[in-house]
Amino acid sequence: MNGKADLHLHTTFSDGVYSPAEIIKKAKDTGLRIVSVTDHDSVSGIEEAIASGKENNIEVIAGMELSASFDDMEVHILGYFMDYKNKNLVASLSGFQEERLKRAKKIVGKLNQMNIPLTIDSVLDHVNGDSVGRPHIANALVDEGHAESYHEAFQRYIGDGRPAYEQKWNFSPEDTVRLIAQAGGLSFLAHPGRSVNEELIFRLIKAGLDGIEVIHPSHGHDLVYYYRGIVSEYCLLESGGSDFHGGERGDDEALGQYSIPISTVEMMRRRLFSN
Ligand code: AMP
Ligand code: ZN
Ligand code: FE
Ligand code: FE
């Protein structure tokens, strides 16, 4: 079967710029056949994406991108094909969203101590969905004139290890993989090239990880080759996508440029059937 799939897209339900329906239209324009909407700690955009997909002849796979804590790092784990109405999953997501709100308030508190008079309400004005993140804080900082640009907001204040940075509580990587599995989904380690070491990859494989996101804008040829090697050695699945957020952040052009063949998605489905 011909065609391409992009299994890593963010919408306004987390920190993306476009609504699920807008993303589906863009996906159609770039010639994608299958997409997954993978909002941070949220499944709220999936139904709109599926409905819009039906109108536009795009298949939509239920997805999400969960954060997990590993030592003092955060890793991202993608879930696909899960029952997004699963009670335990929905309850866990509400918990993660509450933790996100608590953490956003702490970051605002740190900014206030640095004499930046940002309020949590002005941050929440930038949130459409249920998952507040640092990108919303960055946008509020820019709109209120405390930073010149989105990237400067991260660099000066809220990026990892910067003065107003605050960690957030998450499940362990193992519990995250289990959460996805108990909801009937497949779990994939997201963009490992950004921060992940081999120790974590092997810990996750032991915990039942289904695959690795091999294709990602942050992976050059060497990393694609390297992760593909691990995938084949440990009988894992491969995934990939553009991690598209859209709009002002300048990654619009990435939609359609980072994709996997439909046949790779078929391999995921075979794994689901054999589970
Ligand atoms: P959060 O989940 O709230 O910690 O926000 C993480 C998101 O912020 C990531 O998915 C990126 O989109 C964005 N981000 C993190 N660090 C940076 C950075 N240094 N520059 C720009 N965007 C960043
Ligand atoms: Zn994001
Ligand atoms: Fe991520
Ligand atoms: Fe992402």
GROMACS .gro file of N, CA, C and O and ligand atoms in nm, residues 8 10 14-16 38-40 65 76 100 135 150 194 243-245 249, ligand 2:
model
   73
    8HIS      N    1   0.303   1.209   1.466
    8HIS     CA    2   0.342   1.295   1.580
    8HIS      C    3   0.300   1.439   1.551
    8HIS      O    4   0.376   1.517   1.492
   10HIS      N    5   0.085   1.792   1.715
   10HIS     CA    6   0.025   1.860   1.831
   10HIS      C    7  -0.082   1.958   1.784
   10HIS      O    8  -0.068   2.021   1.679
   14SER      N    9  -0.309   2.082   2.322
   14SER     CA   10  -0.193   2.100   2.412
   14SER      C   11  -0.121   2.225   2.365
   14SER      O   12  -0.178   2.334   2.377
   15ASP      N   13  -0.002   2.214   2.309
   15ASP     CA   14   0.072   2.337   2.277
   15ASP      C   15   0.090   2.357   2.127
   15ASP      O   16   0.182   2.426   2.085
   16GLY      N   17   0.000   2.301   2.047
   16GLY     CA   18   0.004   2.326   1.903
   16GLY      C   19  -0.077   2.451   1.869
   16GLY      O   20  -0.158   2.498   1.949
   38THR      N   21  -0.112   1.370   1.868
   38THR     CA   22  -0.042   1.323   1.989
   38THR      C   23  -0.021   1.439   2.085
   38THR      O   24   0.092   1.487   2.101
   39ASP      N   25  -0.129   1.487   2.144
   39ASP     CA   26  -0.112   1.601   2.235
   39ASP      C   27  -0.046   1.558   2.365
   39ASP      O   28  -0.055   1.443   2.407
   40HIS      N   29   0.020   1.655   2.429
   40HIS     CA   30   0.087   1.628   2.557
   40HIS      C   31  -0.018   1.599   2.665
   40HIS      O   32  -0.102   1.684   2.695
   65GLU      N   33   0.109   1.200   2.376
   65GLU     CA   34   0.251   1.203   2.413
   65GLU      C   35   0.259   1.228   2.564
   65GLU      O   36   0.222   1.335   2.611
   76HIS      N   37   0.979   1.149   2.687
   76HIS     CA   38   0.845   1.148   2.630
   76HIS      C   39   0.815   1.011   2.571
   76HIS      O   40   0.899   0.952   2.504
  100ARG      N   41   0.049   1.963   3.583
  100ARG     CA   42   0.094   2.069   3.491
  100ARG      C   43   0.052   2.207   3.541
  100ARG      O   44   0.128   2.303   3.535
  135PRO      N   45   0.530   2.610   2.669
  135PRO     CA   46   0.506   2.694   2.551
  135PRO      C   47   0.400   2.802   2.575
  135PRO      O   48   0.413   2.914   2.524
  150TYR      N   49   0.969   3.376   2.151
  150TYR     CA   50   0.939   3.247   2.213
  150TYR      C   51   1.068   3.179   2.260
  150TYR      O   52   1.079   3.131   2.372
  194ARG      N   53   1.708   1.327   2.146
  194ARG     CA   54   1.716   1.453   2.219
  194ARG      C   55   1.787   1.438   2.352
  194ARG      O   56   1.858   1.525   2.394
  243ASP      N   57   0.648   1.591   1.471
  243ASP     CA   58   0.637   1.665   1.598
  243ASP      C   59   0.591   1.809   1.568
  243ASP      O   60   0.641   1.905   1.625
  244PHE      N   61   0.494   1.816   1.479
  244PHE     CA   62   0.446   1.945   1.428
  244PHE      C   63   0.368   2.020   1.535
  244PHE      O   64   0.278   1.965   1.598
  245HIS      N   65   0.407   2.147   1.559
  245HIS     CA   66   0.333   2.233   1.651
  245HIS      C   67   0.267   2.349   1.575
  245HIS      O   68   0.170   2.405   1.622
  249ARG      N   69   0.603   2.921   1.553
  249ARG     CA   70   0.726   2.857   1.597
  249ARG      C   71   0.808   2.809   1.478
  249ARG      O   72   0.915   2.754   1.494
  277ZN      ZN   73   0.477   2.012   2.243
   0.00000   0.00000   0.00000
